[in-house]
């Protein structure tokens, strides 16, 4: 069965809830007696290699990383967007989880911005601290690939942007 590949070897992609990575190969593997084509993706932030069946890519919401213009608009959000501070922790967690699942760079950036702002005023609970840490790493992974900078440089850039 020939599956049409959406991505090519060398493409920078974004995998929701995992971060940005690069497609290193497209390989056929037999798993549980079934032969399938897989993307072999190197994920720099987790220092892992992920295999994703080509046929399941659409459902997993994997996309190419955003372009520079989109990134600039998103970084603008960090300074100027509003943070809703009237939500309960439970409501905020539910909304943020949904945003992170979309894989949209803007949604992910909003989660990072809002949690960082709230954390400045009062300490986040352990669940939200974990979410912030994870969302930051994921956002930084894409930021670094878009700008062609190291993880440390991307972290510094992000820290300077949050207003």
PDB file of C-alpha atoms in Angstrom:
ATOM      1  CA  UNK A   1       0.000   0.000   0.000  1.00  0.00           C
ATOM      2  CA  UNK A   2       1.534   3.277  -1.126  1.00  0.00           C
ATOM      3  CA  UNK A   3       1.002   6.137   1.284  1.00  0.00           C
ATOM      4  CA  UNK A   4       1.464   9.710   0.095  1.00  0.00           C
ATOM      5  CA  UNK A   5       4.027  11.493   2.215  1.00  0.00           C
ATOM      6  CA  UNK A   6       3.169  14.997   3.407  1.00  0.00           C
ATOM      7  CA  UNK A   7       6.705  15.755   4.508  1.00  0.00           C
ATOM      8  CA  UNK A   8      10.198  15.168   3.154  1.00  0.00           C
ATOM      9  CA  UNK A   9      13.430  14.149   4.826  1.00  0.00           C
ATOM     10  CA  UNK A  10      14.997  17.308   6.263  1.00  0.00           C
ATOM     11  CA  UNK A  11      11.682  19.080   6.924  1.00  0.00           C
ATOM     12  CA  UNK A  12      11.359  20.853  10.261  1.00  0.00           C
ATOM     13  CA  UNK A  13       8.070  19.832  11.804  1.00  0.00           C
ATOM     14  CA  UNK A  14       6.092  20.558  14.939  1.00  0.00           C
ATOM     15  CA  UNK A  15       4.469  17.722  16.866  1.00  0.00           C
ATOM     16  CA  UNK A  16       1.798  18.929  19.348  1.00  0.00           C
ATOM     17  CA  UNK A  17       2.655  18.236  23.005  1.00  0.00           C
ATOM     18  CA  UNK A  18       6.139  17.058  21.896  1.00  0.00           C
ATOM     19  CA  UNK A  19       7.820  20.041  20.266  1.00  0.00           C
ATOM     20  CA  UNK A  20       9.738  20.767  17.090  1.00  0.00           C
ATOM     21  CA  UNK A  21      11.932  18.275  15.327  1.00  0.00           C
ATOM     22  CA  UNK A  22      13.403  17.270  12.015  1.00  0.00           C
ATOM     23  CA  UNK A  23      12.419  14.388   9.767  1.00  0.00           C
ATOM     24  CA  UNK A  24      15.557  12.272   9.490  1.00  0.00           C
ATOM     25  CA  UNK A  25      14.170   9.458   7.364  1.00  0.00           C
ATOM     26  CA  UNK A  26      11.109   7.742   5.961  1.00  0.00           C
ATOM     27  CA  UNK A  27      11.379   4.017   6.574  1.00  0.00           C
ATOM     28  CA  UNK A  28       9.249   0.953   6.158  1.00  0.00           C
ATOM     29  CA  UNK A  29       8.997  -1.052   9.361  1.00  0.00           C
ATOM     30  CA  UNK A  30       7.075  -4.121  10.363  1.00  0.00           C
ATOM     31  CA  UNK A  31       5.431  -3.703  13.750  1.00  0.00           C
ATOM     32  CA  UNK A  32       3.018  -6.314  15.096  1.00  0.00           C
ATOM     33  CA  UNK A  33       3.070  -8.066  11.730  1.00  0.00           C
ATOM     34  CA  UNK A  34       2.000  -4.943   9.842  1.00  0.00           C
ATOM     35  CA  UNK A  35       4.286  -3.196   7.363  1.00  0.00           C
ATOM     36  CA  UNK A  36       3.947   0.569   7.324  1.00  0.00           C
ATOM     37  CA  UNK A  37       5.872   3.625   6.239  1.00  0.00           C
ATOM     38  CA  UNK A  38       7.098   5.717   9.177  1.00  0.00           C
ATOM     39  CA  UNK A  39       8.544   9.159   9.591  1.00  0.00           C
ATOM     40  CA  UNK A  40      11.664   8.986  11.732  1.00  0.00           C
ATOM     41  CA  UNK A  41      11.720  12.284  13.615  1.00  0.00           C
ATOM     42  CA  UNK A  42      14.584  13.579  15.747  1.00  0.00           C
ATOM     43  CA  UNK A  43      13.217  15.636  18.646  1.00  0.00           C
ATOM     44  CA  UNK A  44      16.053  17.834  19.986  1.00  0.00           C
ATOM     45  CA  UNK A  45      14.346  18.935  23.239  1.00  0.00           C
ATOM     46  CA  UNK A  46      13.669  15.417  24.487  1.00  0.00           C
ATOM     47  CA  UNK A  47      16.754  14.040  22.724  1.00  0.00           C
ATOM     48  CA  UNK A  48      14.517  11.277  21.397  1.00  0.00           C
ATOM     49  CA  UNK A  49      13.710   9.724  18.088  1.00  0.00           C
ATOM     50  CA  UNK A  50       9.998   9.350  17.355  1.00  0.00           C
ATOM     51  CA  UNK A  51       8.421   7.055  14.772  1.00  0.00           C
ATOM     52  CA  UNK A  52       5.066   8.098  13.367  1.00  0.00           C
ATOM     53  CA  UNK A  53       3.144   6.069  10.799  1.00  0.00           C
ATOM     54  CA  UNK A  54       2.682   8.234   7.705  1.00  0.00           C
ATOM     55  CA  UNK A  55      -0.995   7.275   7.616  1.00  0.00           C
ATOM     56  CA  UNK A  56      -1.559   8.730  11.101  1.00  0.00           C
ATOM     57  CA  UNK A  57       0.187  12.059  10.585  1.00  0.00           C
ATOM     58  CA  UNK A  58      -2.962  14.075   9.849  1.00  0.00           C
ATOM     59  CA  UNK A  59      -4.651  12.807  13.009  1.00  0.00           C
ATOM     60  CA  UNK A  60      -1.563  13.632  15.093  1.00  0.00           C
ATOM     61  CA  UNK A  61      -1.745  17.285  13.909  1.00  0.00           C
ATOM     62  CA  UNK A  62       1.914  17.389  12.929  1.00  0.00           C
ATOM     63  CA  UNK A  63       2.690  20.458  10.825  1.00  0.00           C
ATOM     64  CA  UNK A  64       5.677  22.227   9.321  1.00  0.00           C
ATOM     65  CA  UNK A  65       7.217  24.705  11.768  1.00  0.00           C
ATOM     66  CA  UNK A  66       5.904  28.248  11.495  1.00  0.00           C
ATOM     67  CA  UNK A  67       7.602  30.901   9.406  1.00  0.00           C
ATOM     68  CA  UNK A  68       9.466  33.959  10.685  1.00  0.00           C
ATOM     69  CA  UNK A  69       6.552  36.362  10.119  1.00  0.00           C
ATOM     70  CA  UNK A  70       4.166  34.170  12.129  1.00  0.00           C
ATOM     71  CA  UNK A  71       6.783  33.929  14.879  1.00  0.00           C
ATOM     72  CA  UNK A  72       7.206  37.733  14.999  1.00  0.00           C
ATOM     73  CA  UNK A  73       3.420  38.135  15.367  1.00  0.00           C
ATOM     74  CA  UNK A  74       3.362  35.532  18.124  1.00  0.00           C
ATOM     75  CA  UNK A  75       6.253  37.186  19.984  1.00  0.00           C
ATOM     76  CA  UNK A  76       4.271  40.440  19.766  1.00  0.00           C
ATOM     77  CA  UNK A  77       1.453  38.657  21.652  1.00  0.00           C
ATOM     78  CA  UNK A  78       3.855  38.076  24.531  1.00  0.00           C
ATOM     79  CA  UNK A  79       4.136  41.819  25.110  1.00  0.00           C
ATOM     80  CA  UNK A  80       0.693  43.004  24.251  1.00  0.00           C
ATOM     81  CA  UNK A  81      -1.872  40.221  24.611  1.00  0.00           C
ATOM     82  CA  UNK A  82      -4.263  40.113  27.557  1.00  0.00           C
ATOM     83  CA  UNK A  83      -4.175  37.459  30.276  1.00  0.00           C
ATOM     84  CA  UNK A  84      -7.505  36.483  31.838  1.00  0.00           C
ATOM     85  CA  UNK A  85      -6.803  36.401  35.570  1.00  0.00           C
ATOM     86  CA  UNK A  86     -10.427  35.740  36.569  1.00  0.00           C
ATOM     87  CA  UNK A  87     -10.409  32.059  35.672  1.00  0.00           C
ATOM     88  CA  UNK A  88     -10.197  29.408  38.354  1.00  0.00           C
ATOM     89  CA  UNK A  89      -7.136  27.160  38.273  1.00  0.00           C
ATOM     90  CA  UNK A  90      -9.328  24.292  37.047  1.00  0.00           C
ATOM     91  CA  UNK A  91     -10.826  26.354  34.181  1.00  0.00           C
ATOM     92  CA  UNK A  92      -7.404  27.690  33.219  1.00  0.00           C
ATOM     93  CA  UNK A  93      -5.909  24.189  33.178  1.00  0.00           C
ATOM     94  CA  UNK A  94      -8.687  22.870  30.913  1.00  0.00           C
ATOM     95  CA  UNK A  95      -8.377  25.810  28.473  1.00  0.00           C
ATOM     96  CA  UNK A  96      -4.556  25.596  28.427  1.00  0.00           C
ATOM     97  CA  UNK A  97      -4.614  21.834  27.828  1.00  0.00           C
ATOM     98  CA  UNK A  98      -6.920  22.323  24.836  1.00  0.00           C
ATOM     99  CA  UNK A  99      -4.683  25.100  23.474  1.00  0.00           C
ATOM    100  CA  UNK A 100      -1.569  22.920  23.722  1.00  0.00           C
ATOM    101  CA  UNK A 101      -3.303  20.030  21.944  1.00  0.00           C
ATOM    102  CA  UNK A 102      -4.035  22.193  18.878  1.00  0.00           C
ATOM    103  CA  UNK A 103      -0.327  22.427  18.074  1.00  0.00           C
ATOM    104  CA  UNK A 104      -0.900  26.026  16.980  1.00  0.00           C
ATOM    105  CA  UNK A 105       2.142  28.217  17.789  1.00  0.00           C
ATOM    106  CA  UNK A 106      -0.090  31.132  18.853  1.00  0.00           C
ATOM    107  CA  UNK A 107      -2.090  28.956  21.263  1.00  0.00           C
ATOM    108  CA  UNK A 108       1.088  27.513  22.768  1.00  0.00           C
ATOM    109  CA  UNK A 109       2.603  30.976  23.145  1.00  0.00           C
ATOM    110  CA  UNK A 110      -0.507  32.215  24.949  1.00  0.00           C
ATOM    111  CA  UNK A 111      -0.269  29.360  27.454  1.00  0.00           C
ATOM    112  CA  UNK A 112       3.377  30.176  28.161  1.00  0.00           C
ATOM    113  CA  UNK A 113       2.696  33.921  28.426  1.00  0.00           C
ATOM    114  CA  UNK A 114      -0.332  33.567  30.691  1.00  0.00           C
ATOM    115  CA  UNK A 115       1.269  31.068  33.067  1.00  0.00           C
ATOM    116  CA  UNK A 116       4.493  33.117  33.259  1.00  0.00           C
ATOM    117  CA  UNK A 117       2.507  36.263  34.070  1.00  0.00           C
ATOM    118  CA  UNK A 118       0.408  34.517  36.722  1.00  0.00           C
ATOM    119  CA  UNK A 119       3.554  32.957  38.182  1.00  0.00           C
ATOM    120  CA  UNK A 120       5.071  36.458  38.583  1.00  0.00           C
ATOM    121  CA  UNK A 121       2.179  37.508  40.838  1.00  0.00           C
ATOM    122  CA  UNK A 122       1.604  34.309  42.766  1.00  0.00           C
ATOM    123  CA  UNK A 123       3.269  30.919  42.710  1.00  0.00           C
ATOM    124  CA  UNK A 124       1.632  28.374  40.431  1.00  0.00           C
ATOM    125  CA  UNK A 125       0.583  25.025  41.879  1.00  0.00           C
ATOM    126  CA  UNK A 126       2.686  21.997  40.914  1.00  0.00           C
ATOM    127  CA  UNK A 127       0.382  20.942  38.046  1.00  0.00           C
ATOM    128  CA  UNK A 128       0.501  24.361  36.403  1.00  0.00           C
ATOM    129  CA  UNK A 129       4.234  24.681  37.075  1.00  0.00           C
ATOM    130  CA  UNK A 130       4.720  21.431  35.188  1.00  0.00           C
ATOM    131  CA  UNK A 131       2.472  22.643  32.358  1.00  0.00           C
ATOM    132  CA  UNK A 132       4.422  25.910  32.116  1.00  0.00           C
ATOM    133  CA  UNK A 133       7.750  24.074  32.027  1.00  0.00           C
ATOM    134  CA  UNK A 134       6.538  21.708  29.332  1.00  0.00           C
ATOM    135  CA  UNK A 135       4.840  24.445  27.238  1.00  0.00           C
ATOM    136  CA  UNK A 136       7.984  26.612  27.473  1.00  0.00           C
ATOM    137  CA  UNK A 137      10.248  23.788  26.283  1.00  0.00           C
ATOM    138  CA  UNK A 138       7.911  22.995  23.404  1.00  0.00           C
ATOM    139  CA  UNK A 139       7.651  26.662  22.365  1.00  0.00           C
ATOM    140  CA  UNK A 140      11.412  27.184  22.691  1.00  0.00           C
ATOM    141  CA  UNK A 141      12.053  24.130  20.487  1.00  0.00           C
ATOM    142  CA  UNK A 142      10.072  25.701  17.636  1.00  0.00           C
ATOM    143  CA  UNK A 143      11.431  29.208  18.278  1.00  0.00           C
ATOM    144  CA  UNK A 144      14.993  27.859  18.015  1.00  0.00           C
ATOM    145  CA  UNK A 145      14.393  26.016  14.738  1.00  0.00           C
ATOM    146  CA  UNK A 146      12.584  28.967  13.113  1.00  0.00           C
ATOM    147  CA  UNK A 147      15.355  31.419  14.047  1.00  0.00           C
ATOM    148  CA  UNK A 148      18.203  28.925  13.600  1.00  0.00           C
ATOM    149  CA  UNK A 149      19.487  29.541  17.150  1.00  0.00           C
ATOM    150  CA  UNK A 150      20.438  27.336  20.071  1.00  0.00           C
ATOM    151  CA  UNK A 151      18.055  26.306  22.840  1.00  0.00           C
ATOM    152  CA  UNK A 152      19.845  28.711  25.243  1.00  0.00           C
ATOM    153  CA  UNK A 153      19.527  31.628  22.816  1.00  0.00           C
ATOM    154  CA  UNK A 154      15.846  30.817  22.263  1.00  0.00           C
ATOM    155  CA  UNK A 155      15.258  30.688  26.031  1.00  0.00           C
ATOM    156  CA  UNK A 156      16.947  34.074  26.467  1.00  0.00           C
ATOM    157  CA  UNK A 157      14.894  35.574  23.624  1.00  0.00           C
ATOM    158  CA  UNK A 158      11.680  34.283  25.209  1.00  0.00           C
ATOM    159  CA  UNK A 159      12.572  35.557  28.667  1.00  0.00           C
ATOM    160  CA  UNK A 160      13.175  39.031  27.217  1.00  0.00           C
ATOM    161  CA  UNK A 161       9.802  39.021  25.431  1.00  0.00           C
ATOM    162  CA  UNK A 162       7.435  38.212  28.280  1.00  0.00           C
ATOM    163  CA  UNK A 163       5.855  41.388  29.484  1.00  0.00           C
TER     164      UNK A 163
END
